[in-house]
């Protein structure tokens, strides 16, 4: 080899890329300093050896045949072309390199000159970038949010698994299609607004709207859209993250309705305090009326009762009404006053009396015929009197309301002694019966068919009766209407 040519020697010595020369049998003739660094061999270790020692298997074994094939067929796989291959260092480690091979002739012999560019660093950058890409891709794929990319014309370019689950389209079905496929018709206008924002370089953050699934179903979503830029900073596309917030919306709606119910309860509580106060206020004038009517009766009697019987009768009736109003007010006050639960031994008929007086206020004017059948000497019960009244008042008011739209309005209230085991109270109406949409949820809270109803009356009543060891149930009346029953066990004598 022309080692004495100083320019050539300098070139070989200083070239950053490795330079090697092999002959047509694959024997190394020149091995530059850069090659020594790359392969960790001294030139003296390799010159005169087969170049395949610098290659990992399986290339090492196959290399001689590569040379022979080239020599016989002239078919070049690497010569004059160059490609990425792997080299093997002295310690056995393998590294990526770019090898370009040129062919020449020296003293009538064919030689091959290989230039070796180390790709280790490039590969590690590439690997890091690939790892980052894979990491990002795994985030996109494992996300519970739909992540979708689209062009600035609104054409979908990528679609992750969550998008598939959320919207029901497979990536193969929807990539290349307009994103407006996901828009309900009345929301289409949003897309042009979104695109205008994107073109202006702005994003859209947590925008709550509605989108459409493949099956036509609508879902509540929160959408975040960011512009995607190319290397020069130009906006070329957009990424969309879409979160299904249907459950959250439903929970919010439930919460809202609970809040409404609660504020209604609060209003009722306030009302009950007001009515207690009103009851107290009215008691005084009623007592005064009673006193005055008594005085008037005495005066009429002392003057000439025979000449003024009509006046006497009228004043008496006025007095009776004042007594009645006073009783209603007393019951109402007992009923609505806030109190601790308090159980005593009671007679169901007396409780029912009070409950009927309260529950049927206004029933006469509603044209309801009432039939009351009380048990003879029912067994005593150990109850919270007001709570049992509350149950009865609720059943009675429900019955009155149910019959308001019916022709036949008959209400039967009975108390029945159950062979010493306790008492049963029955409230039967001739209303329309329980609405089919209520089904078996009758005693569940917040089930109501009334515009202003709270749907808690029966739920509370059931809790009250069960806490007294009894049972509350319903069966249809014949030929129409509803019969509610409840039982209360007899006081055991221990109380
Ligand atoms: P609310 O009266 O506030 O609706 P309730 O728990 O007392 O609450 O009653 C729940 C529902 O049960 C009512 O809305 C009504 O549809 C039905 N219901 C109760 N009692 C009767 C009845 N006697 N006849 C027909 N439906 C009734």
Coordinates of C-alpha atoms and ligand atoms in Angstrom, one line a residue:
X1 CA 0.0 0.0 0.0
X2 CA 1.2 3.5 -0.7
X3 CA 2.0 4.4 3.0
X4 CA 4.8 6.6 1.9
X5 CA 2.4 9.1 0.2
X6 CA 2.2 11.7 2.9
X7 CA -1.0 13.4 1.7
X8 CA -2.7 10.0 1.7
X9 CA -1.3 9.2 5.1
X10 CA -2.5 12.5 6.5
X11 CA -5.9 11.9 5.0
X12 CA -6.2 8.5 6.5
X13 CA -4.9 9.7 9.8
X14 CA -7.1 12.7 10.1
X15 CA -10.4 11.6 8.5
X16 CA -13.2 11.8 11.1
X17 CA -15.0 8.9 9.5
X18 CA -13.2 5.6 9.5
X19 CA -11.5 4.6 6.2
X20 CA -10.7 1.0 5.4
X21 CA -9.5 -0.7 2.3
X22 CA -10.0 -4.4 1.6
X23 CA -8.9 -6.5 -1.3
X24 CA -11.2 -8.7 -3.4
X25 CA -10.8 -11.6 -1.0
X26 CA -12.0 -9.4 1.8
X27 CA -8.6 -9.0 3.4
X28 CA -8.1 -5.7 5.2
X29 CA -5.3 -3.6 3.7
X30 CA -5.8 -0.2 5.3
X31 CA -7.4 0.5 8.7
X32 CA -7.4 4.2 9.6
X33 CA -7.0 5.8 13.0
X34 CA -10.7 6.6 13.1
X35 CA -11.3 2.9 12.5
X36 CA -9.1 2.0 15.4
X37 CA -11.1 4.3 17.6
X38 CA -14.4 2.9 16.3
X39 CA -13.6 -0.8 16.5
X40 CA -11.1 -0.6 19.4
X41 CA -8.6 -2.7 17.4
X42 CA -5.1 -1.5 16.6
X43 CA -4.5 -1.5 12.8
X44 CA -1.8 -4.1 13.3
X45 CA -4.4 -6.5 14.8
X46 CA -6.6 -6.4 11.7
X47 CA -4.6 -5.6 8.7
X48 CA -4.1 -8.9 6.8
X49 CA -7.3 -10.3 8.5
X50 CA -10.7 -10.9 6.9
X51 CA -12.9 -7.8 7.2
X52 CA -15.7 -10.0 8.5
X53 CA -14.1 -9.9 11.9
X54 CA -15.5 -6.4 12.2
X55 CA -19.1 -7.6 11.7
X56 CA -21.6 -9.3 14.0
X57 CA -23.2 -12.5 13.1
X58 CA -24.9 -13.5 10.8
X59 CA -23.1 -11.0 8.4
X60 CA -19.7 -12.2 9.6
X61 CA -20.3 -15.7 8.2
X62 CA -22.1 -14.6 5.1
X63 CA -19.6 -11.9 4.1
X64 CA -17.3 -14.0 1.9
X65 CA -20.3 -15.2 -0.1
X66 CA -21.5 -11.6 -0.5
X67 CA -18.1 -10.7 -2.1
X68 CA -18.2 -13.8 -4.3
X69 CA -21.7 -13.1 -5.5
X70 CA -20.7 -9.6 -6.4
X71 CA -17.7 -10.8 -8.2
X72 CA -19.7 -13.3 -10.3
X73 CA -23.0 -11.5 -10.8
X74 CA -21.9 -7.8 -10.5
X75 CA -25.1 -7.3 -8.4
X76 CA -24.3 -4.6 -5.9
X77 CA -26.0 -4.5 -2.6
X78 CA -23.8 -2.0 -0.9
X79 CA -21.0 -1.2 -3.2
X80 CA -21.5 2.3 -4.7
X81 CA -24.6 2.6 -2.7
X82 CA -23.9 2.7 1.0
X83 CA -26.3 1.8 3.8
X84 CA -26.8 1.5 7.5
X85 CA -25.2 -1.6 9.0
X86 CA -23.7 -2.8 12.3
X87 CA -20.1 -3.1 13.2
X88 CA -18.7 -5.2 16.0
X89 CA -16.0 -3.8 18.4
X90 CA -13.1 -5.8 19.8
X91 CA -15.0 -6.3 23.0
X92 CA -17.9 -7.8 21.1
X93 CA -20.2 -4.9 21.4
X94 CA -22.1 -3.9 18.3
X95 CA -22.7 -0.3 17.1
X96 CA -24.6 1.2 14.2
X97 CA -22.7 2.8 11.3
X98 CA -23.2 4.1 7.9
X99 CA -21.0 2.3 5.4
X100 CA -20.4 3.5 1.9
X101 CA -18.2 1.3 -0.2
X102 CA -16.4 2.4 -3.4
X103 CA -14.7 0.1 -5.8
X104 CA -11.3 0.8 -7.4
X105 CA -8.3 -0.8 -9.0
X106 CA -4.7 -0.8 -7.7
X107 CA -1.9 -2.4 -9.6
X108 CA -4.4 -4.3 -11.6
X109 CA -6.2 -5.6 -8.5
X110 CA -9.7 -4.9 -7.4
X111 CA -9.9 -3.0 -4.1
X112 CA -12.9 -1.8 -2.1
X113 CA -12.7 1.4 0.0
X114 CA -15.1 1.6 2.9
X115 CA -16.0 4.8 4.6
X116 CA -17.5 4.3 8.0
X117 CA -19.6 6.9 9.8
X118 CA -20.5 6.2 13.4
X119 CA -24.3 6.4 13.9
X120 CA -24.2 5.6 17.6
X121 CA -25.2 9.2 18.6
X122 CA -27.8 9.6 15.9
X123 CA -29.3 6.3 16.9
X124 CA -29.5 7.3 20.5
X125 CA -31.2 10.5 19.5
X126 CA -33.5 8.6 17.3
X127 CA -34.2 6.0 20.0
X128 CA -35.0 8.7 22.5
X129 CA -37.3 10.3 20.0
X130 CA -38.9 7.0 19.2
X131 CA -39.3 6.3 22.9
X132 CA -40.9 9.6 23.4
X133 CA -43.2 9.0 20.5
X134 CA -44.1 5.6 21.8
X135 CA -44.7 7.1 25.2
X136 CA -47.0 9.8 23.8
X137 CA -48.7 7.2 21.7
X138 CA -49.3 5.0 24.8
X139 CA -50.7 8.0 26.6
X140 CA -53.0 8.7 23.7
X141 CA -54.1 5.1 23.5
X142 CA -54.5 4.5 27.2
X143 CA -56.4 7.7 27.7
X144 CA -60.0 7.6 28.8
X145 CA -60.6 10.8 26.9
X146 CA -61.1 10.7 23.2
X147 CA -58.1 12.2 21.5
X148 CA -58.6 13.1 17.9
X149 CA -56.5 15.0 15.4
X150 CA -58.0 16.9 12.5
X151 CA -56.9 19.1 9.7
X152 CA -57.8 22.7 9.5
X153 CA -60.6 21.7 7.1
X154 CA -62.1 19.6 9.9
X155 CA -61.1 16.2 8.4
X156 CA -60.2 13.6 11.1
X157 CA -56.6 12.3 10.8
X158 CA -56.3 10.3 14.0
X159 CA -58.6 8.5 16.4
X160 CA -57.7 6.7 19.6
X161 CA -59.3 3.8 21.4
X162 CA -61.3 6.0 23.8
X163 CA -62.8 7.9 20.8
X164 CA -63.9 4.5 19.4
X165 CA -65.5 3.5 22.7
X166 CA -67.1 7.0 23.2
X167 CA -68.5 7.4 19.7
X168 CA -68.8 3.9 18.4
X169 CA -66.8 4.5 15.2
X170 CA -63.7 2.5 14.5
X171 CA -60.6 4.5 13.4
X172 CA -60.8 2.8 10.0
X173 CA -64.4 4.1 9.5
X174 CA -63.9 7.6 10.5
X175 CA -60.3 8.7 9.7
X176 CA -60.6 10.8 6.5
X177 CA -64.2 11.8 7.3
X178 CA -65.3 15.3 8.5
X179 CA -65.4 15.8 12.2
X180 CA -68.9 17.2 11.8
X181 CA -70.1 13.6 11.8
X182 CA -69.9 13.9 15.5
X183 CA -72.1 17.0 15.7
X184 CA -75.8 17.0 16.3
X185 CA -77.4 19.2 13.6
X186 CA -78.1 22.1 16.0
X187 CA -74.5 22.2 17.0
X188 CA -72.9 22.4 13.5
X189 CA -72.4 26.1 13.8
X190 CA -69.9 25.4 16.5
X191 CA -67.4 23.9 14.1
X192 CA -66.9 27.0 12.1
X193 CA -66.4 29.0 15.3
X194 CA -63.9 26.5 16.4
X195 CA -62.0 26.5 13.1
X196 CA -61.9 30.3 13.1
X197 CA -60.4 30.3 16.6
X198 CA -57.8 27.7 15.5
X199 CA -56.8 29.6 12.4
X200 CA -56.2 32.6 14.7
X201 CA -53.9 30.4 16.8
X202 CA -56.3 30.1 19.7
X203 CA -57.3 27.0 21.5
X204 CA -60.6 26.1 23.1
X205 CA -60.6 24.9 26.7
X206 CA -63.1 22.7 28.4
X207 CA -65.9 23.7 26.3
X208 CA -69.1 21.9 27.4
X209 CA -71.4 20.8 24.6
X210 CA -73.2 17.8 23.1
X211 CA -71.9 15.4 20.5
X212 CA -73.5 12.5 18.6
X213 CA -72.5 8.9 18.7
X214 CA -72.6 6.6 15.6
X215 CA -75.9 5.1 16.9
X216 CA -77.4 8.7 17.0
X217 CA -77.3 8.8 20.8
X218 CA -76.2 12.2 22.3
X219 CA -73.5 12.6 24.9
X220 CA -72.5 15.5 27.1
X221 CA -68.9 16.3 26.5
X222 CA -66.2 18.7 27.5
X223 CA -63.9 19.5 24.6
X224 CA -60.4 21.0 24.6
X225 CA -58.9 21.9 21.3
X226 CA -55.3 23.0 20.6
X227 CA -53.7 24.1 17.4
X228 CA -50.9 21.9 16.1
X229 CA -48.0 23.6 14.3
X230 CA -45.3 22.4 11.9
X231 CA -41.6 23.0 12.4
X232 CA -41.9 26.5 11.0
X233 CA -44.7 27.3 13.5
X234 CA -47.5 27.3 11.0
X235 CA -50.8 26.0 12.2
X236 CA -51.5 22.9 10.2
X237 CA -53.9 20.9 12.3
X238 CA -55.7 20.6 15.6
X239 CA -55.8 18.1 18.4
X240 CA -59.1 17.6 20.3
X241 CA -59.5 16.0 23.7
X242 CA -63.1 15.0 24.3
X243 CA -64.3 14.0 27.8
X244 CA -67.6 12.2 28.3
X245 CA -69.3 14.2 31.1
X246 CA -72.7 12.5 30.8
X247 CA -72.4 11.0 34.2
X248 CA -71.2 14.2 35.8
X249 CA -74.1 16.1 34.1
X250 CA -76.6 13.5 35.4
X251 CA -75.2 13.7 38.9
X252 CA -75.4 17.5 38.7
X253 CA -79.0 17.3 37.6
X254 CA -79.7 14.9 40.5
X255 CA -78.0 17.2 42.9
X256 CA -80.0 20.1 41.6
X257 CA -83.3 18.3 42.0
X258 CA -82.3 17.2 45.5
X259 CA -81.4 20.8 46.3
X260 CA -84.9 21.8 45.0
X261 CA -86.5 19.2 47.2
X262 CA -84.5 20.3 50.2
X263 CA -85.3 23.9 49.7
X264 CA -89.0 22.9 49.5
X265 CA -88.6 21.0 52.8
X266 CA -87.0 24.1 54.3
X267 CA -89.9 26.2 53.1
X268 CA -92.4 23.7 54.6
X269 CA -90.5 23.8 57.9
X270 CA -90.7 27.5 57.9
X271 CA -94.4 27.3 57.1
X272 CA -94.9 24.9 60.0
X273 CA -93.3 27.5 62.3
X274 CA -95.5 30.2 60.8
X275 CA -98.6 28.1 61.2
X276 CA -97.7 27.4 64.8
X277 CA -97.4 31.1 65.4
X278 CA -100.7 31.8 63.5
X279 CA -102.4 29.1 65.5
X280 CA -101.2 30.8 68.7
X281 CA -102.3 34.2 67.5
X282 CA -105.8 33.0 66.4
X283 CA -106.4 31.3 69.7
X284 CA -106.9 34.6 71.5
X285 CA -109.6 36.1 69.3
X286 CA -111.3 32.7 69.2
X287 CA -111.4 32.6 73.0
X288 CA -112.7 36.1 73.0
X289 CA -115.4 35.2 70.5
X290 CA -116.4 32.3 72.7
X291 CA -116.6 34.5 75.8
X292 CA -118.6 37.2 73.9
X293 CA -121.1 34.6 72.6
X294 CA -121.5 33.1 76.1
X295 CA -122.2 36.7 77.4
X296 CA -124.6 37.3 74.5
X297 CA -126.4 34.0 75.2
X298 CA -126.8 34.9 78.9
X299 CA -128.1 38.4 78.0
X300 CA -130.6 37.0 75.5
X301 CA -131.8 34.5 78.0
X302 CA -132.2 37.0 80.8
X303 CA -134.2 39.5 78.6
X304 CA -136.8 37.2 77.0
X305 CA -135.6 33.9 75.5
X306 CA -138.9 33.2 74.0
X307 CA -139.0 36.3 71.9
X308 CA -135.5 35.9 70.5
X309 CA -135.0 32.1 69.9
X310 CA -133.4 32.7 66.5
X311 CA -130.9 35.1 67.9
X312 CA -130.1 32.7 70.7
X313 CA -129.6 29.8 68.3
X314 CA -127.4 31.9 66.0
X315 CA -125.2 32.9 68.9
X316 CA -125.0 29.3 70.1
X317 CA -123.9 28.2 66.7
X318 CA -121.3 30.9 66.5
X319 CA -120.0 29.6 69.8
X320 CA -119.9 26.0 68.6
X321 CA -117.9 27.1 65.5
X322 CA -115.4 29.0 67.6
X323 CA -114.9 25.8 69.7
X324 CA -114.4 23.8 66.5
X325 CA -112.0 26.3 65.1
X326 CA -110.1 26.2 68.4
X327 CA -109.9 22.4 68.2
X328 CA -108.6 22.5 64.7
X329 CA -106.0 25.1 65.6
X330 CA -104.9 23.0 68.7
X331 CA -104.5 19.9 66.5
X332 CA -102.7 21.9 63.8
X333 CA -100.3 23.3 66.4
X334 CA -99.6 19.9 67.8
X335 CA -99.1 18.6 64.4
X336 CA -96.6 21.1 63.0
X337 CA -94.7 22.0 66.1
X338 CA -91.1 20.8 66.1
X339 CA -90.8 18.2 68.8
X340 CA -88.9 15.3 70.0
X341 CA -90.2 11.9 69.2
X342 CA -92.3 10.8 72.2
X343 CA -94.2 7.5 72.6
X344 CA -97.2 7.0 74.8
X345 CA -100.0 4.5 75.2
X346 CA -102.8 5.7 72.8
X347 CA -106.2 4.9 71.4
X348 CA -106.1 4.6 67.7
X349 CA -109.6 6.0 67.4
X350 CA -108.6 9.2 69.1
X351 CA -105.5 9.6 66.9
X352 CA -107.6 8.9 63.8
X353 CA -110.2 11.5 65.0
X354 CA -107.6 14.2 65.1
X355 CA -106.0 13.1 61.8
X356 CA -109.3 13.1 60.0
X357 CA -110.1 16.6 61.3
X358 CA -106.8 17.8 59.8
X359 CA -106.6 15.7 56.8
X360 CA -110.1 16.4 55.6
X361 CA -109.9 20.2 55.9
X362 CA -111.6 21.3 52.7
X363 CA -112.8 17.8 51.8
X364 CA -116.4 18.7 52.1
X365 CA -116.1 21.5 49.7
X366 CA -114.3 19.1 47.3
X367 CA -117.6 17.1 47.3
X368 CA -116.2 14.0 48.9
X369 CA -118.4 11.5 50.7
X370 CA -116.7 10.3 53.8
X371 CA -117.5 7.1 55.7
X372 CA -115.8 6.5 59.0
X373 CA -115.9 3.0 60.7
X374 CA -114.1 2.8 64.0
X375 CA -113.3 -0.4 65.8
X376 CA -115.1 -0.9 69.2
X377 CA -112.5 -0.6 71.9
X378 CA -109.4 -1.3 69.9
X379 CA -106.3 -2.5 71.8
X380 CA -104.1 0.3 73.1
X381 CA -101.0 1.0 71.1
X382 CA -97.7 2.5 72.2
X383 CA -96.9 5.2 69.6
X384 CA -95.7 8.6 68.8
X385 CA -99.2 10.1 68.5
X386 CA -98.2 12.9 66.1
X387 CA -96.2 10.6 63.8
X388 CA -99.1 8.2 63.4
X389 CA -101.4 11.2 62.7
X390 CA -98.8 12.4 60.1
X391 CA -99.1 9.0 58.3
X392 CA -102.9 9.2 58.3
X393 CA -103.0 12.8 57.2
X394 CA -100.7 11.9 54.4
X395 CA -102.9 9.0 53.3
X396 CA -106.0 11.1 53.5
X397 CA -104.7 14.1 51.6
X398 CA -103.3 11.8 48.9
X399 CA -106.8 10.2 48.6
X400 CA -108.6 13.6 48.5
X401 CA -106.2 14.8 45.8
X402 CA -106.5 11.6 43.8
X403 CA -110.3 11.9 43.7
X404 CA -110.3 15.5 42.7
X405 CA -110.7 14.6 39.0
X406 CA -113.2 11.7 39.5
X407 CA -116.9 11.6 39.3
X408 CA -117.3 9.2 42.2
X409 CA -115.6 10.5 45.3
X410 CA -115.9 8.2 48.3
X411 CA -113.5 8.0 51.1
X412 CA -113.7 5.2 53.7
X413 CA -111.6 5.3 56.8
X414 CA -111.7 2.4 59.2
X415 CA -109.8 1.2 62.2
X416 CA -109.9 -2.5 62.8
X417 CA -108.9 -4.5 65.9
X418 CA -106.7 -7.5 65.0
X419 CA -107.5 -10.1 67.5
X420 CA -105.7 -8.4 70.3
X421 CA -102.5 -8.4 68.1
X422 CA -102.8 -4.7 67.3
X423 CA -104.8 -2.4 65.0
X424 CA -105.1 -1.9 61.3
X425 CA -106.1 1.4 59.7
X426 CA -107.6 1.3 56.3
X427 CA -108.0 4.3 54.0
X428 CA -109.8 3.5 50.8
X429 CA -110.6 5.9 47.9
X430 CA -112.4 5.7 44.6
X431 CA -109.8 7.7 42.7
X432 CA -107.9 6.6 39.5
X433 CA -105.5 4.2 41.3
X434 CA -101.8 4.4 41.3
X435 CA -100.3 5.7 38.1
X436 CA -98.7 2.9 36.0
X437 CA -95.4 5.0 35.7
X438 CA -94.9 4.7 39.5
X439 CA -94.9 0.9 39.4
X440 CA -93.2 -0.6 42.4
X441 CA -91.5 2.6 43.4
X442 CA -94.6 3.9 45.3
X443 CA -92.8 4.0 48.6
X444 CA -89.5 5.2 47.3
X445 CA -88.6 8.9 48.1
X446 CA -89.0 11.6 45.4
X447 CA -91.4 9.5 43.4
X448 CA -94.4 11.7 42.5
X449 CA -96.8 12.4 39.7
X450 CA -97.8 15.8 41.1
X451 CA -96.5 19.0 39.6
X452 CA -95.8 20.4 43.1
X453 CA -95.4 17.0 44.8
X454 CA -92.3 16.1 46.7
X455 CA -92.9 12.4 46.7
X456 CA -91.7 11.9 50.2
X457 CA -95.0 11.4 52.1
X458 CA -95.3 7.7 51.5
X459 CA -91.6 7.1 52.0
X460 CA -91.7 8.9 55.4
X461 CA -95.0 7.1 56.3
X462 CA -93.4 3.7 55.7
X463 CA -90.4 4.6 57.8
X464 CA -92.7 5.7 60.6
X465 CA -94.9 2.7 60.6
X466 CA -92.0 0.3 60.3
X467 CA -90.2 2.0 63.2
X468 CA -93.4 1.2 65.2
X469 CA -93.1 -2.5 64.3
X470 CA -96.0 -2.3 61.8
X471 CA -96.4 -2.5 58.1
X472 CA -97.8 -0.1 55.4
X473 CA -99.0 -1.4 52.1
X474 CA -101.4 -0.7 49.3
X475 CA -103.8 -2.7 47.1
X476 CA -106.1 -1.6 44.4
X477 CA -109.7 -0.8 45.3
X478 CA -112.6 -2.4 43.5
X479 CA -113.9 -1.3 41.0
X480 CA -111.3 1.5 41.0
X481 CA -109.2 3.5 43.4
X482 CA -106.7 2.6 46.0
X483 CA -106.7 1.1 49.5
X484 CA -103.8 1.9 51.9
X485 CA -103.5 -0.2 55.0
X486 CA -101.2 0.1 58.0
X487 CA -100.9 -2.0 61.1
X488 CA -99.6 -1.1 64.6
X489 CA -98.9 -3.9 67.1
X490 CA -100.8 -3.7 70.4
X491 CA -99.0 -2.2 73.4
X492 CA -97.4 -5.1 75.3
X493 CA -98.1 -3.9 78.7
X494 CA -94.5 -3.3 79.5
X495 CA -94.7 0.3 78.5
Ligands
LIG1 P1 -96.6 13.3 46.8 O1 -98.0 13.3 47.4 O2 -95.8 14.5 47.2 O3 -96.5 13.0 45.4 P2 -96.4 10.7 48.2 O4 -95.1 9.9 48.6 O5 -97.3 11.0 49.3 O6 -95.8 12.1 47.6 O7 -97.1 10.0 47.0 C1 -96.3 9.6 45.9 C2 -97.2 9.3 44.6 O8 -98.0 8.2 44.9 C3 -98.2 10.4 44.3 O9 -97.5 11.4 43.5 C4 -99.3 9.7 43.5 O10 -98.9 9.6 42.2 C5 -99.2 8.3 44.2 N1 -100.3 8.2 45.1 C6 -100.3 8.2 46.5 N2 -101.5 8.0 47.0 C7 -102.4 7.8 46.0 C8 -103.8 7.6 45.9 N3 -104.6 7.4 47.0 N4 -104.3 7.4 44.6 C9 -103.5 7.5 43.5 N5 -102.2 7.7 43.5 C10 -101.6 7.9 44.8

